[in-house]
Amino acid sequence: MKYPIGIQSFDQIINGGYVYVDKTDLVYSLVTEGKIYFLGRPR
């Protein structure tokens, strides 16, 4: 399993065999539920 560290191109991620996690459904449910969410991210 290869992680796309430092890869900026979506084409390289998909065609290079890197791990890609599609969270589109999760984002859609967050937006449509209409609640307030805190999306923290590591620095």
Short mmCIF file of the N, C-alpha and C atoms (twelve columns), coordinates in Angstrom:
data_MODEL
# 
_entry.id   MODEL 
# 
loop_
_atom_site.group_PDB 
_atom_site.id 
_atom_site.type_symbol 
_atom_site.label_atom_id 
_atom_site.label_alt_id 
_atom_site.label_comp_id 
_atom_site.label_asym_id 
_atom_site.label_seq_id 
_atom_site.Cartn_x 
_atom_site.Cartn_y 
_atom_site.Cartn_z 
_atom_site.pdbx_PDB_model_num 
ATOM 1   N N  . MET A 1  0.853   -1.167 0.000   1 
ATOM 2   C CA . MET A 1  0.000   0.000  0.000   1 
ATOM 3   C C  . MET A 1  0.905   1.238  0.000   1 
ATOM 4   N N  . LYS A 2  0.773   2.074  -1.026  1 
ATOM 5   C CA . LYS A 2  1.589   3.280  -1.136  1 
ATOM 6   C C  . LYS A 2  0.728   4.499  -0.833  1 
ATOM 7   N N  . TYR A 3  1.264   5.389  0.001   1 
ATOM 8   C CA . TYR A 3  0.573   6.631  0.320   1 
ATOM 9   C C  . TYR A 3  1.129   7.751  -0.549  1 
ATOM 10  N N  . PRO A 4  0.259   8.634  -1.045  1 
ATOM 11  C CA . PRO A 4  0.705   9.679  -1.973  1 
ATOM 12  C C  . PRO A 4  1.321   10.887 -1.263  1 
ATOM 13  N N  . ILE A 5  2.378   10.659 -0.512  1 
ATOM 14  C CA . ILE A 5  3.044   11.749 0.203   1 
ATOM 15  C C  . ILE A 5  3.844   12.573 -0.798  1 
ATOM 16  N N  . GLY A 6  3.539   13.858 -0.866  1 
ATOM 17  C CA . GLY A 6  4.232   14.752 -1.777  1 
ATOM 18  C C  . GLY A 6  3.701   14.744 -3.197  1 
ATOM 19  N N  . ILE A 7  2.715   13.922 -3.495  1 
ATOM 20  C CA . ILE A 7  2.130   13.859 -4.839  1 
ATOM 21  C C  . ILE A 7  1.011   14.895 -4.917  1 
ATOM 22  N N  . GLN A 8  1.071   15.773 -5.899  1 
ATOM 23  C CA . GLN A 8  0.083   16.834 -6.049  1 
ATOM 24  C C  . GLN A 8  -0.904  16.577 -7.183  1 
ATOM 25  N N  . SER A 9  -0.609  15.640 -8.033  1 
ATOM 26  C CA . SER A 9  -1.421  15.391 -9.217  1 
ATOM 27  C C  . SER A 9  -2.372  14.221 -8.978  1 
ATOM 28  N N  . PHE A 10 -3.668  14.470 -9.179  1 
ATOM 29  C CA . PHE A 10 -4.660  13.407 -9.032  1 
ATOM 30  C C  . PHE A 10 -4.379  12.278 -10.019 1 
ATOM 31  N N  . ASP A 11 -3.942  12.634 -11.203 1 
ATOM 32  C CA . ASP A 11 -3.608  11.635 -12.223 1 
ATOM 33  C C  . ASP A 11 -2.489  10.708 -11.738 1 
ATOM 34  N N  . GLN A 12 -1.474  11.261 -11.101 1 
ATOM 35  C CA . GLN A 12 -0.376  10.443 -10.580 1 
ATOM 36  C C  . GLN A 12 -0.844  9.543  -9.441  1 
ATOM 37  N N  . ILE A 13 -1.754  10.043 -8.611  1 
ATOM 38  C CA . ILE A 13 -2.271  9.237  -7.501  1 
ATOM 39  C C  . ILE A 13 -3.017  8.020  -8.033  1 
ATOM 40  N N  . ILE A 14 -3.913  8.234  -8.980  1 
ATOM 41  C CA . ILE A 14 -4.725  7.141  -9.511  1 
ATOM 42  C C  . ILE A 14 -3.888  6.170  -10.343 1 
ATOM 43  N N  . ASN A 15 -3.111  6.697  -11.265 1 
ATOM 44  C CA . ASN A 15 -2.344  5.835  -12.170 1 
ATOM 45  C C  . ASN A 15 -1.076  5.261  -11.539 1 
ATOM 46  N N  . GLY A 16 -0.641  5.839  -10.416 1 
ATOM 47  C CA . GLY A 16 0.570   5.353  -9.758  1 
ATOM 48  C C  . GLY A 16 0.309   4.271  -8.732  1 
ATOM 49  N N  . GLY A 17 -0.949  3.904  -8.531  1 
ATOM 50  C CA . GLY A 17 -1.273  2.839  -7.591  1 
ATOM 51  C C  . GLY A 17 -1.243  3.275  -6.137  1 
ATOM 52  N N  . TYR A 18 -1.421  4.565  -5.888  1 
ATOM 53  C CA . TYR A 18 -1.416  5.080  -4.521  1 
ATOM 54  C C  . TYR A 18 -2.790  4.913  -3.881  1 
ATOM 55  N N  . VAL A 19 -2.823  4.987  -2.562  1 
ATOM 56  C CA . VAL A 19 -4.075  4.887  -1.822  1 
ATOM 57  C C  . VAL A 19 -4.855  6.181  -2.006  1 
ATOM 58  N N  . TYR A 20 -6.139  6.063  -2.331  1 
ATOM 59  C CA . TYR A 20 -7.027  7.215  -2.471  1 
ATOM 60  C C  . TYR A 20 -8.344  6.876  -1.790  1 
ATOM 61  N N  . VAL A 21 -8.784  7.730  -0.872  1 
ATOM 62  C CA . VAL A 21 -10.039 7.510  -0.152  1 
ATOM 63  C C  . VAL A 21 -11.015 8.604  -0.564  1 
ATOM 64  N N  . ASP A 22 -12.114 8.205  -1.188  1 
ATOM 65  C CA . ASP A 22 -13.139 9.148  -1.637  1 
ATOM 66  C C  . ASP A 22 -14.151 9.352  -0.515  1 
ATOM 67  N N  . LYS A 23 -14.214 10.571 0.013   1 
ATOM 68  C CA . LYS A 23 -15.129 10.876 1.114   1 
ATOM 69  C C  . LYS A 23 -16.278 11.775 0.659   1 
ATOM 70  N N  . THR A 24 -16.619 11.706 -0.619  1 
ATOM 71  C CA . THR A 24 -17.676 12.536 -1.177  1 
ATOM 72  C C  . THR A 24 -19.001 12.327 -0.457  1 
ATOM 73  N N  . ASP A 25 -19.377 11.088 -0.190  1 
ATOM 74  C CA . ASP A 25 -20.644 10.811 0.497   1 
ATOM 75  C C  . ASP A 25 -20.658 11.398 1.900   1 
ATOM 76  N N  . LEU A 26 -19.535 11.341 2.598   1 
ATOM 77  C CA . LEU A 26 -19.448 11.905 3.944   1 
ATOM 78  C C  . LEU A 26 -19.625 13.421 3.914   1 
ATOM 79  N N  . VAL A 27 -18.973 14.088 2.986   1 
ATOM 80  C CA . VAL A 27 -19.089 15.541 2.865   1 
ATOM 81  C C  . VAL A 27 -20.518 15.929 2.510   1 
ATOM 82  N N  . TYR A 28 -21.149 15.189 1.620   1 
ATOM 83  C CA . TYR A 28 -22.533 15.470 1.239   1 
ATOM 84  C C  . TYR A 28 -23.457 15.384 2.449   1 
ATOM 85  N N  . SER A 29 -23.301 14.357 3.262   1 
ATOM 86  C CA . SER A 29 -24.168 14.218 4.438   1 
ATOM 87  C C  . SER A 29 -23.899 15.319 5.454   1 
ATOM 88  N N  . LEU A 30 -22.665 15.760 5.594   1 
ATOM 89  C CA . LEU A 30 -22.362 16.869 6.501   1 
ATOM 90  C C  . LEU A 30 -23.056 18.154 6.049   1 
ATOM 91  N N  . VAL A 31 -23.041 18.406 4.754   1 
ATOM 92  C CA . VAL A 31 -23.636 19.634 4.214   1 
ATOM 93  C C  . VAL A 31 -25.157 19.599 4.284   1 
ATOM 94  N N  . THR A 32 -25.765 18.472 3.973   1 
ATOM 95  C CA . THR A 32 -27.225 18.412 3.892   1 
ATOM 96  C C  . THR A 32 -27.911 18.287 5.247   1 
ATOM 97  N N  . GLU A 33 -27.202 17.863 6.283   1 
ATOM 98  C CA . GLU A 33 -27.833 17.737 7.592   1 
ATOM 99  C C  . GLU A 33 -28.039 19.085 8.265   1 
ATOM 100 N N  . GLY A 34 -27.274 20.097 7.880   1 
ATOM 101 C CA . GLY A 34 -27.491 21.442 8.383   1 
ATOM 102 C C  . GLY A 34 -27.088 21.679 9.824   1 
ATOM 103 N N  . LYS A 35 -26.210 20.869 10.363  1 
ATOM 104 C CA . LYS A 35 -25.716 21.069 11.716  1 
ATOM 105 C C  . LYS A 35 -24.343 21.721 11.656  1 
ATOM 106 N N  . ILE A 36 -23.872 22.136 12.809  1 
ATOM 107 C CA . ILE A 36 -22.552 22.754 12.889  1 
ATOM 108 C C  . ILE A 36 -21.523 21.674 13.218  1 
ATOM 109 N N  . TYR A 37 -20.437 21.664 12.461  1 
ATOM 110 C CA . TYR A 37 -19.376 20.689 12.669  1 
ATOM 111 C C  . TYR A 37 -18.044 21.402 12.790  1 
ATOM 112 N N  . PHE A 38 -17.192 20.879 13.640  1 
ATOM 113 C CA . PHE A 38 -15.819 21.360 13.739  1 
ATOM 114 C C  . PHE A 38 -14.930 20.350 13.035  1 
ATOM 115 N N  . LEU A 39 -14.310 20.775 11.963  1 
ATOM 116 C CA . LEU A 39 -13.421 19.888 11.214  1 
ATOM 117 C C  . LEU A 39 -11.981 20.302 11.499  1 
ATOM 118 N N  . GLY A 40 -11.428 19.769 12.563  1 
ATOM 119 C CA . GLY A 40 -10.040 20.059 12.908  1 
ATOM 120 C C  . GLY A 40 -9.099  19.266 12.029  1 
ATOM 121 N N  . ARG A 41 -7.936  19.803 11.808  1 
ATOM 122 C CA . ARG A 41 -6.949  19.085 11.008  1 
ATOM 123 C C  . ARG A 41 -5.580  19.234 11.663  1 
ATOM 124 N N  . PRO A 42 -4.765  18.217 11.566  1 
ATOM 125 C CA . PRO A 42 -3.427  18.299 12.167  1 
ATOM 126 C C  . PRO A 42 -2.552  19.289 11.414  1 
ATOM 127 N N  . ARG A 43 -1.615  19.842 12.107  1 
ATOM 128 C CA . ARG A 43 -0.687  20.796 11.476  1 
ATOM 129 C C  . ARG A 43 0.637   20.159 11.214  1 
# 
